[in-house]
Short mmCIF file of C-alpha atoms in Angstrom, two decimals:
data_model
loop_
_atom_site.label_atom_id
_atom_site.label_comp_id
_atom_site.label_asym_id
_atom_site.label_seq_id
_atom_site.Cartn_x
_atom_site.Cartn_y
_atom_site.Cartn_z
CA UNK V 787 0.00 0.00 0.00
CA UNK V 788 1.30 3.43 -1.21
CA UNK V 789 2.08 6.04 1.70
CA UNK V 790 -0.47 8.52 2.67
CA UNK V 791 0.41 11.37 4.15
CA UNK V 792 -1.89 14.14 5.80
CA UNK V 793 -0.71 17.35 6.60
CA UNK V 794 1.42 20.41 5.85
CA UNK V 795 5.22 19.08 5.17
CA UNK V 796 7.84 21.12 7.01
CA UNK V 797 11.77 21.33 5.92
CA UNK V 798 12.99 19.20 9.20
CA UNK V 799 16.51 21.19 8.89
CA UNK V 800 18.32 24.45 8.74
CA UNK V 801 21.34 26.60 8.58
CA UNK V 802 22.34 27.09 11.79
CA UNK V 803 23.77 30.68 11.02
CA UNK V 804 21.86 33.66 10.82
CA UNK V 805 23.75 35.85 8.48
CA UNK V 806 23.83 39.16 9.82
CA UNK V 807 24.17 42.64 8.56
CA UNK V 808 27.26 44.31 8.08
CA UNK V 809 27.48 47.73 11.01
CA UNK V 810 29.35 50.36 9.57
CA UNK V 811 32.40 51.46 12.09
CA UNK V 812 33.90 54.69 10.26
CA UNK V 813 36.14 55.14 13.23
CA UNK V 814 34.82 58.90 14.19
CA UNK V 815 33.91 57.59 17.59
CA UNK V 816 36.12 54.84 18.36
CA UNK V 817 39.18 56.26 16.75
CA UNK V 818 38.41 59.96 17.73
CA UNK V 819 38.92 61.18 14.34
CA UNK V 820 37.34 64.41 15.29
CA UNK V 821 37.57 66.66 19.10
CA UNK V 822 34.84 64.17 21.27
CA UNK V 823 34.34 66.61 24.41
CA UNK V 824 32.48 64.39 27.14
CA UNK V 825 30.49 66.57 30.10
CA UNK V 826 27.82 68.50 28.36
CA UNK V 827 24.18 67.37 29.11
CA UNK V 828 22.42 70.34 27.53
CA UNK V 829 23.96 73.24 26.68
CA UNK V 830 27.76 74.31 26.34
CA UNK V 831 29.74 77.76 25.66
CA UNK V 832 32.36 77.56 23.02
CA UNK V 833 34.78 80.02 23.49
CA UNK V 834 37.61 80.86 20.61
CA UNK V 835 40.05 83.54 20.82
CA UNK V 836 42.31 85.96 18.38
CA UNK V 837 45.41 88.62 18.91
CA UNK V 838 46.06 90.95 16.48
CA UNK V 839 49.07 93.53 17.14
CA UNK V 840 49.87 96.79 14.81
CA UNK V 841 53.96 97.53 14.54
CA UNK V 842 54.71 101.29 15.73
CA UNK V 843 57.91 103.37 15.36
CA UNK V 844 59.85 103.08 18.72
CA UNK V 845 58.97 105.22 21.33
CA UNK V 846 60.71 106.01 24.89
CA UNK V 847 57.58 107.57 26.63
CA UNK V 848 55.34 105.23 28.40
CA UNK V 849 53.03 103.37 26.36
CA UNK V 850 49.03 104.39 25.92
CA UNK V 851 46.15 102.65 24.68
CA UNK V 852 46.78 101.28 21.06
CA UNK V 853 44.89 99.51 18.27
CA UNK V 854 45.89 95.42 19.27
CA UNK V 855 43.18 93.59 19.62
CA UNK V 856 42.70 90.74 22.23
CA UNK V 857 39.57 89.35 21.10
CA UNK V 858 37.40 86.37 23.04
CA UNK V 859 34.59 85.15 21.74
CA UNK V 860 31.77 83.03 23.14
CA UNK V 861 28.88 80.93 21.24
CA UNK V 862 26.43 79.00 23.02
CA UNK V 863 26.04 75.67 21.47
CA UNK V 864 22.84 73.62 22.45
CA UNK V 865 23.03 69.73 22.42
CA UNK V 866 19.87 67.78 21.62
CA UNK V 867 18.37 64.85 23.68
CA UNK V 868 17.89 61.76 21.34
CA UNK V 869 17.11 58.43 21.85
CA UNK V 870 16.82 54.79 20.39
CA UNK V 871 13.77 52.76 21.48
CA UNK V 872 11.29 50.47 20.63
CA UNK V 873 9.69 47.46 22.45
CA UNK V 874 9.87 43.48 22.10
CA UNK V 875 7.53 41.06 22.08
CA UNK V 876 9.03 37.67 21.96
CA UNK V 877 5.41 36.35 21.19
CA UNK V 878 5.85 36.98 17.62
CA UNK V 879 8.75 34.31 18.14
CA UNK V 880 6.52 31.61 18.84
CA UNK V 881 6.71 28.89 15.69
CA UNK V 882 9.70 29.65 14.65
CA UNK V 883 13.47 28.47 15.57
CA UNK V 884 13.32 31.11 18.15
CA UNK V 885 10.81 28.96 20.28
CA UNK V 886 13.32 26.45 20.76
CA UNK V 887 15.47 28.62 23.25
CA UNK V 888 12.79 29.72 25.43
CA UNK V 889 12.27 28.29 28.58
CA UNK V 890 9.54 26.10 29.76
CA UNK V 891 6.42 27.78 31.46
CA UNK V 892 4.10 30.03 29.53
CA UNK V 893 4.93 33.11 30.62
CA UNK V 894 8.64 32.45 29.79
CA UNK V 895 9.27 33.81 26.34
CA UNK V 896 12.58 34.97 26.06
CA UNK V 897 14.85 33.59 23.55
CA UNK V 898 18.05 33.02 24.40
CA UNK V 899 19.14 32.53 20.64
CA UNK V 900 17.47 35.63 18.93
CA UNK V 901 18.79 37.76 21.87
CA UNK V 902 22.54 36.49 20.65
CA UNK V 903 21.68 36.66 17.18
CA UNK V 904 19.58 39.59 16.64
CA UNK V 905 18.91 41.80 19.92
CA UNK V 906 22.46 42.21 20.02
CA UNK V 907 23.48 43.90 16.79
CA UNK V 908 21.05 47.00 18.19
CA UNK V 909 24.33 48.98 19.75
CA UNK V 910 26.21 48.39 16.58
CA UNK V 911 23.59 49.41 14.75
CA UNK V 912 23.41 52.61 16.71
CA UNK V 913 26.69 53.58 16.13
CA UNK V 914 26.32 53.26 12.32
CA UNK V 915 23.55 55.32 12.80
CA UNK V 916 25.64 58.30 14.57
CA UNK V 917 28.41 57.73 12.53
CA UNK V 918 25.76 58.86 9.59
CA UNK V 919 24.22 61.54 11.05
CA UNK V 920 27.37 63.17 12.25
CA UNK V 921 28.48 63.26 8.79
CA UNK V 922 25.33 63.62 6.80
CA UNK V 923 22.12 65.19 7.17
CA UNK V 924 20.97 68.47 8.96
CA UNK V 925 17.29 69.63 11.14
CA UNK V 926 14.58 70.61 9.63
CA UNK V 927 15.13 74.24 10.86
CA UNK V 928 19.01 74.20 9.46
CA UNK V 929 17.85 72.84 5.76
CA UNK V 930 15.28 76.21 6.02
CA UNK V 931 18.17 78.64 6.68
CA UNK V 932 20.53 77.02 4.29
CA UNK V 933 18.22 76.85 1.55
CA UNK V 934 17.64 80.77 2.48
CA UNK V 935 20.66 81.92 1.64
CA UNK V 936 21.80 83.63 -1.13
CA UNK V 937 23.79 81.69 -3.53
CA UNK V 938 26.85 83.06 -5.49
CA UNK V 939 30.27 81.77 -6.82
CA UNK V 940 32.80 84.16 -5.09
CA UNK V 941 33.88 83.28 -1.87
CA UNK V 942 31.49 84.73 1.49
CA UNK V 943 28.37 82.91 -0.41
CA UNK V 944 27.00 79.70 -0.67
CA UNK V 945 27.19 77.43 -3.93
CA UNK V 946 24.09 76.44 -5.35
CA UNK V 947 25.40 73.01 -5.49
CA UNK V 948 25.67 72.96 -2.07
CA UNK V 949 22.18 73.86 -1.30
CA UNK V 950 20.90 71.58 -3.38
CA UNK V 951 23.47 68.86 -1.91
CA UNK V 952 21.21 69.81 1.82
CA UNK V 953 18.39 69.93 0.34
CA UNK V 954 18.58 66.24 -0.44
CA UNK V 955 20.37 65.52 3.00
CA UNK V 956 18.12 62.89 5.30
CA UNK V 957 16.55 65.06 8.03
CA UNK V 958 17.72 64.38 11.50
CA UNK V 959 17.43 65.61 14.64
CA UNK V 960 21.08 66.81 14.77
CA UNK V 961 23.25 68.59 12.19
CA UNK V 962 25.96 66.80 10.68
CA UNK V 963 28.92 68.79 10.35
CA UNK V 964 28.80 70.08 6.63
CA UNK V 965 25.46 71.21 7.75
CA UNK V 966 26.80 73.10 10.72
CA UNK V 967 30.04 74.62 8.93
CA UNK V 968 27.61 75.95 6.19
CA UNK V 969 25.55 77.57 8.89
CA UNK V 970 25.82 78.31 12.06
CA UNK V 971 25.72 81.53 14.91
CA UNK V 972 28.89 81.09 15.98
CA UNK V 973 30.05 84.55 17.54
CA UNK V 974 33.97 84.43 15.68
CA UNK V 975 33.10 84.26 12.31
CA UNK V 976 33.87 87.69 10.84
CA UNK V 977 30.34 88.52 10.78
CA UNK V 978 29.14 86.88 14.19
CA UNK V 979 25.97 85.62 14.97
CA UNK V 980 23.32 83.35 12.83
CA UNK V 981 24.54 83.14 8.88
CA UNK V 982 26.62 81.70 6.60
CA UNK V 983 30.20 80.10 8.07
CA UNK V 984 33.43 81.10 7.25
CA UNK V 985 34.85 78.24 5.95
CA UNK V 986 36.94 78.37 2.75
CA UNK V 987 34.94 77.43 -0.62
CA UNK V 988 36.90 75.61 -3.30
CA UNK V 989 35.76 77.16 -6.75
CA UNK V 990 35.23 75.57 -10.53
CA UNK V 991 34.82 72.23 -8.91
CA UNK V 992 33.21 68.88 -10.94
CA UNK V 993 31.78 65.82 -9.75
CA UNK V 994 34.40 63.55 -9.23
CA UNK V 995 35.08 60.27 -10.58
CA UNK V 996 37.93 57.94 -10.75
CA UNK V 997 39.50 60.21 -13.83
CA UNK V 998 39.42 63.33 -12.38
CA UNK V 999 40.02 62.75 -8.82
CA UNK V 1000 43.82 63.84 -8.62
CA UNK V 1001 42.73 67.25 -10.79
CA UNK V 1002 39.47 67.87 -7.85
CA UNK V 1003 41.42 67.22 -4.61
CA UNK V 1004 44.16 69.89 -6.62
CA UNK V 1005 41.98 71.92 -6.51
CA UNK V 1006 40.90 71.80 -2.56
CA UNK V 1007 44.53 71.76 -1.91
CA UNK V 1008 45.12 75.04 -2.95
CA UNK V 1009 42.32 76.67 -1.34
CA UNK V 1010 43.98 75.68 1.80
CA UNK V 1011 45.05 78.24 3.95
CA UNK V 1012 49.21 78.19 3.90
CA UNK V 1013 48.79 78.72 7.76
CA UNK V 1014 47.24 75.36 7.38
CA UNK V 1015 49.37 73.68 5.03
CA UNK V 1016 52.43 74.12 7.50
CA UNK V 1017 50.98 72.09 10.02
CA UNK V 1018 51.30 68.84 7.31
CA UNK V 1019 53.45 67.03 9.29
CA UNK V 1020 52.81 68.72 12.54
CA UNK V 1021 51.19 68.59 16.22
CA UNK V 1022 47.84 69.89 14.77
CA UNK V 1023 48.24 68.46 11.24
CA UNK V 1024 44.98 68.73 8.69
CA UNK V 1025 43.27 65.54 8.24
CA UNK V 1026 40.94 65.42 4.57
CA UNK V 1027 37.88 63.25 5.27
CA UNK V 1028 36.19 62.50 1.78
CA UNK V 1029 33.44 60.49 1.25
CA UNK V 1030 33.59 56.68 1.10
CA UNK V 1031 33.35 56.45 -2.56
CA UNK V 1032 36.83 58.13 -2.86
CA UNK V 1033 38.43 55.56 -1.62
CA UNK V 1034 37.51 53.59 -4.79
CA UNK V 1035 37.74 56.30 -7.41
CA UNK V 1036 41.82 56.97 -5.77
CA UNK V 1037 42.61 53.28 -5.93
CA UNK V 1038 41.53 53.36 -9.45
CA UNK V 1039 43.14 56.12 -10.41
CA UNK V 1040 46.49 55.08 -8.93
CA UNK V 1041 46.00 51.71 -11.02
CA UNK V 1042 45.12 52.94 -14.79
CA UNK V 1043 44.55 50.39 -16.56
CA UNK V 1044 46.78 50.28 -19.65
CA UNK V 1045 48.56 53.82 -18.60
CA UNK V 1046 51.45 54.79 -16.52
CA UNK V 1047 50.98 54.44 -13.12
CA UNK V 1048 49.82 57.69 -11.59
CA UNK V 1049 51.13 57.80 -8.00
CA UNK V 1050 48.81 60.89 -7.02
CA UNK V 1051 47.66 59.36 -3.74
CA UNK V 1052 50.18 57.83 -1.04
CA UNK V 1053 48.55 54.50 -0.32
CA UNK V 1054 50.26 52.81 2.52
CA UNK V 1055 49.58 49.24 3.98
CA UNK V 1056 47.04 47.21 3.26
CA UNK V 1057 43.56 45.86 4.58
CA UNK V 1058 43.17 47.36 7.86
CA UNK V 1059 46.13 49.46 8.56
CA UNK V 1060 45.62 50.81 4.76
CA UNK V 1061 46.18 54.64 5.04
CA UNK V 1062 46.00 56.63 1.98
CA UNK V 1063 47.72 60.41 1.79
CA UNK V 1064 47.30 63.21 -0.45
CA UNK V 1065 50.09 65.54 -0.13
CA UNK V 1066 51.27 64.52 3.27
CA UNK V 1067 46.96 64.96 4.27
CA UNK V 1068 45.93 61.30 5.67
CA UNK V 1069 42.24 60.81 3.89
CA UNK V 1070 39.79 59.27 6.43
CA UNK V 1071 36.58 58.11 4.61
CA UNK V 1072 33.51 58.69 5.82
CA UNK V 1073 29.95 58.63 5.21
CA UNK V 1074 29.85 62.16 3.25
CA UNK V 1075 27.95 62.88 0.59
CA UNK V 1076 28.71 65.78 -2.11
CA UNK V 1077 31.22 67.12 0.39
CA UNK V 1078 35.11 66.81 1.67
CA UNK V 1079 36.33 68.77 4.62
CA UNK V 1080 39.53 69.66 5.60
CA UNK V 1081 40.93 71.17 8.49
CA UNK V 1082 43.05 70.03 11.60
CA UNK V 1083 40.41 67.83 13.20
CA UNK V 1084 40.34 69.98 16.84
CA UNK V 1085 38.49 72.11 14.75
CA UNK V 1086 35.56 69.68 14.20
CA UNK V 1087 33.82 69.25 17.67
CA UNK V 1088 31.33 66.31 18.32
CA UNK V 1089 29.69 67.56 22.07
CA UNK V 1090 28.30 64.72 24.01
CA UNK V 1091 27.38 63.92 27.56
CA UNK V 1092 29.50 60.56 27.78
CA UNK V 1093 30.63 58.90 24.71
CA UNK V 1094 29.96 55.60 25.96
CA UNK V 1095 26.26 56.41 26.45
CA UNK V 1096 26.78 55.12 22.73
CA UNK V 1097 27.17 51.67 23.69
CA UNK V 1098 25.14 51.56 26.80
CA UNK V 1099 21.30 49.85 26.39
CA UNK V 1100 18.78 49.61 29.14
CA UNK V 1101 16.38 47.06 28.63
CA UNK V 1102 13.44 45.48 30.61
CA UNK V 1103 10.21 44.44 31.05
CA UNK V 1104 7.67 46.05 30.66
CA UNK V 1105 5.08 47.62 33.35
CA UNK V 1106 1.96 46.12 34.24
CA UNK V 1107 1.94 42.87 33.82
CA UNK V 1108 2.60 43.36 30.03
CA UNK V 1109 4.62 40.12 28.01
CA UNK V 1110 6.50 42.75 26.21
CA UNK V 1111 9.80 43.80 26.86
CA UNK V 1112 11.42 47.16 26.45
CA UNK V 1113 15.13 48.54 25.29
CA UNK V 1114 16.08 52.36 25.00
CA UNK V 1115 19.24 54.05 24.40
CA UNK V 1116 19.84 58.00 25.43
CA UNK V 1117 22.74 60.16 24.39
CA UNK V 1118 23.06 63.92 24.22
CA UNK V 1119 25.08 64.97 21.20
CA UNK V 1120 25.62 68.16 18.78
CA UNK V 1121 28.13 69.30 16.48
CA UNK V 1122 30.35 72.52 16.39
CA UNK V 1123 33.11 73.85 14.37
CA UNK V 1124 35.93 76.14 15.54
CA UNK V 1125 38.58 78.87 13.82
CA UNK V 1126 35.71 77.88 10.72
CA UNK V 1127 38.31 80.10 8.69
CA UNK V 1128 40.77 77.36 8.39
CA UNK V 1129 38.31 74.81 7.28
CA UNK V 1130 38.07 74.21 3.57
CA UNK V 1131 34.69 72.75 2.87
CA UNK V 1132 34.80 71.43 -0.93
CA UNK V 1133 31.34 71.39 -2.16
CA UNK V 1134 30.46 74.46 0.02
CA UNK W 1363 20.82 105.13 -23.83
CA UNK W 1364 21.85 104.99 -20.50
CA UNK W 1365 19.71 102.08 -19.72
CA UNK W 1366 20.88 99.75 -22.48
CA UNK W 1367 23.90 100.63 -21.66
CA UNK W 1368 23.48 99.56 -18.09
CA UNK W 1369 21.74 96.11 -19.02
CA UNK W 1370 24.66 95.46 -21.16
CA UNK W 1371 27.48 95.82 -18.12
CA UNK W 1372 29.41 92.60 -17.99
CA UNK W 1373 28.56 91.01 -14.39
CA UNK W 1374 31.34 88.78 -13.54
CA UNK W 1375 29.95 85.44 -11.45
CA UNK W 1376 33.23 84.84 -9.57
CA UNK W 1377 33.61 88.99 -8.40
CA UNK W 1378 32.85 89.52 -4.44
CA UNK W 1379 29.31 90.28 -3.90
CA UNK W 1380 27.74 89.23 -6.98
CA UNK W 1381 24.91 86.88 -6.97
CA UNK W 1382 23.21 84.10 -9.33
CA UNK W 1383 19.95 86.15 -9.76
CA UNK W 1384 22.31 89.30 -10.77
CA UNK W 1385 24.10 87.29 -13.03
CA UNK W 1386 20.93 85.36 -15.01
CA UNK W 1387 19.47 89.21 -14.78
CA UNK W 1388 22.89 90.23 -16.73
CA UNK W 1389 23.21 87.43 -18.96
CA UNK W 1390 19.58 87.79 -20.75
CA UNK W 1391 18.64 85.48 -23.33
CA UNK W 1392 22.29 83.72 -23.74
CA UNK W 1393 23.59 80.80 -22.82
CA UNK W 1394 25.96 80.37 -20.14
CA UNK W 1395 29.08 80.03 -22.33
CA UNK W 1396 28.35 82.96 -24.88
CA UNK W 1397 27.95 85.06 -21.75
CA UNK W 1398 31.26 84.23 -20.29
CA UNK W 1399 32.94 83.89 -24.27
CA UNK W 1400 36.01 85.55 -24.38
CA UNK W 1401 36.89 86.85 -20.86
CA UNK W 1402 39.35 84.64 -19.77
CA UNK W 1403 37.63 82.01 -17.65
CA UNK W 1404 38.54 78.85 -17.98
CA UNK W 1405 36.41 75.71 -19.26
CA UNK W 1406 36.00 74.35 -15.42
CA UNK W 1407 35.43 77.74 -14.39
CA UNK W 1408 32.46 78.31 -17.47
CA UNK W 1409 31.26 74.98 -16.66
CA UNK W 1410 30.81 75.25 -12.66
CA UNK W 1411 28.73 78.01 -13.09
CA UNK W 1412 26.52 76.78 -15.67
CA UNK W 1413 26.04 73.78 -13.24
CA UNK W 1414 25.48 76.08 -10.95
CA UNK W 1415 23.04 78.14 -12.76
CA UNK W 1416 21.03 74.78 -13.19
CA UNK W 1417 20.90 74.09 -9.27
CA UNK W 1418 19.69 77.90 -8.47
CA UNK W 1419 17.08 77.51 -10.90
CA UNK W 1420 16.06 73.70 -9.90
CA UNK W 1421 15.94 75.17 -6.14
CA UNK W 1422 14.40 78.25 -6.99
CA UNK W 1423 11.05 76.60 -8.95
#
């Protein structure tokens, strides 16, 4: 007699991996790549200062009042509360491989194996997420004044291409910093309070791609400020952080296929400990878009209450007899940018 | 005569000050490139602003 079976058929085995996701680690946090300060819960003063003296002939009588200047300025900065939350309700587990791990007793629904395999990517996942935002992406209220100002080639205005460029930047509940060097009411910039920044504007640029690369970052180079370019080298050397892509395009174009080799970019090491230089700048990738920045990195601030609050999940059940259980990050964070003359901000 | 011969003042994109609405004012009914033809700019610098030209007018719609 044949065999008869009723009933749905089920695959009896399966992978025992769960592939996961790949987190993003650009280093900003974990490698300090930019000024961290730690100790700020809501509010902070930045304070930046500047001497200027004026050369007089000699004289033997005693000295008066004179035109130096001995300037100190101070800009609030306001950090913004965010968090990462959401609730859990292992119910939803029930049927699949996830039941497995739970322990006897109805009310016990836990699983031991999704909380290894799943729950805990949510701090990695975190930091990718402020490793975006603090690179791309501005506040509703910052993409208003950008797009408000009035665009023009020269430098002291805005490119076009660079409103458009924030225009089209995911809106957050922070500013990333080419949002905040753009604009911001820092009280040093040579016209203090709420406006455009300071920072230096490289002109005649072109979207770059793996031919032109060498002739773009050229370009940037020379709009640094000499002051600037003797630090390569230096306590307080410039860093250039480019957008991820770069790193690509430069590999490429130190490789032409079927050409000389053009040895434009340094490229040291390999795999991990690669480091790639332009000029004696090291080029730290990050998740830019449009934009490259360069400037000794003290002048890039990243304010926060305590970095670690990063990392650090607090997770329960939840009230009232509910099966559901609870996690929730907190962290306190803004940008800032200092001496925002010094900064070149190709794509600005 | 006066007026035309205001409207006809060369307004230079890169000089301190001067902004894209100035500029498209200035330039009219040409192009980007006959405007800037023959004073000196280079082809970058003739096509960054025609670029962008096209961005002021895509955000200004």
């Amino acid at each position: 007699m044949a065999i008869v079976f009723s009933g749905t058929k089920l695959p009896q085995s399966e992978l025992k991996e769960i592939q996961k996701e790949i987190y993003s680690d650009w280093g900003t946090f974990r490698d300090m790549d930019v000024d961290i300060q730690e100790g700020h819960k809501s509010g902070t003063e930045v304070y930046e200062s500047k001497v200027s003296v004026n050369m007089a002939a000699y004289s033997s009588a005693a000295v008066s009042a004179g035109s130096d200047t001995l300037d100190v300025d101070r800009s609030p900065v306001t950090l913004t509360k965010i968090q990462f939350a959401d609730t859990v309700d292992y119910n939803e587990l029930l049927d699949t491989r996830f039941e497995k791990s739970m322990a006897a007793g109805a009310f016990n629904t836990v699983s031991q194996e999704f909380d290894n395999a799943v729950l805990q990517d949510i701090t990695p996942a975190i930091s990718e997420k402020m490793e975006d935002v603090t690179w791309d992406g501005a506040t509703t209220a910052q993409k208003a004044a950008i797009a408000g100002l009035t665009p023009g080639a020269p430098q002291g205005s805005i490119s076009a291409g660079a409103q458009t460029l924030v225009a089209a930047m995911p809106t957050n509940l922070v500013n990333s910093f080419p949002a905040i060097i753009l604009y911001n009411d820092s009280q040093s910039k040579a016209t203090p309070g709420a406006g455009l920044g300071d920072y230096k504007k490289v002109l005649s640029i072109s979207a770059i791609t793996s031919s032109n690369i060498a002739a773009q970052y050229a370009l940037a180079f020379e709009t640094l400020d000499p002051k600037v370019v003797n630090k390569i080298g230096k306590e307080g050397a410039p860093v250039w952080f480019a957008p991820l892509s770069h790193k690509q395009f430069i590999l490429v174009a130190n490789n032409q296929v079927g050409a000389a080799q053009q040895i434009n970019f340094l490229v040291e090491g390999a795999g991990e400990n690669q480091k790639i230089y332009y000029n004696g700048i090291e080029i730290k990738f990050k998740p830019l878009v449009g934009f490259m920045i360069i400037c000794p990195p003290k002048y890039l601030k990243i304010l926060m209450d305590l970095a670690g609050d990063m990392s650090s999940l607090e997770t329960g059940k939840m009230a009232n007899g509910a099966d559901q259980y609870y996690y929730k990050n907190v962290q306190a964070f803004a940008t800032w940018c200092v001496n925002q003359r010094y900064i070149v901000l190709y794509g600005g | 005569m006066a007026k035309e011969k205001e409207s006809s003042k060369f307004v230079n994109p890169f000089e301190k000050g001067v902004t894209y609405e100035q500029v498209i004012k200035a330039m009219g009914s040409s192009s980007v490139k006959d405007y800037l033809k023959g004073k000196e700019f280079t082809d970058a610098q003739v096509t960054w602003i025609e670029n962008e030209l096209e961005n002021y007018k895509s955000n200004n719609k």
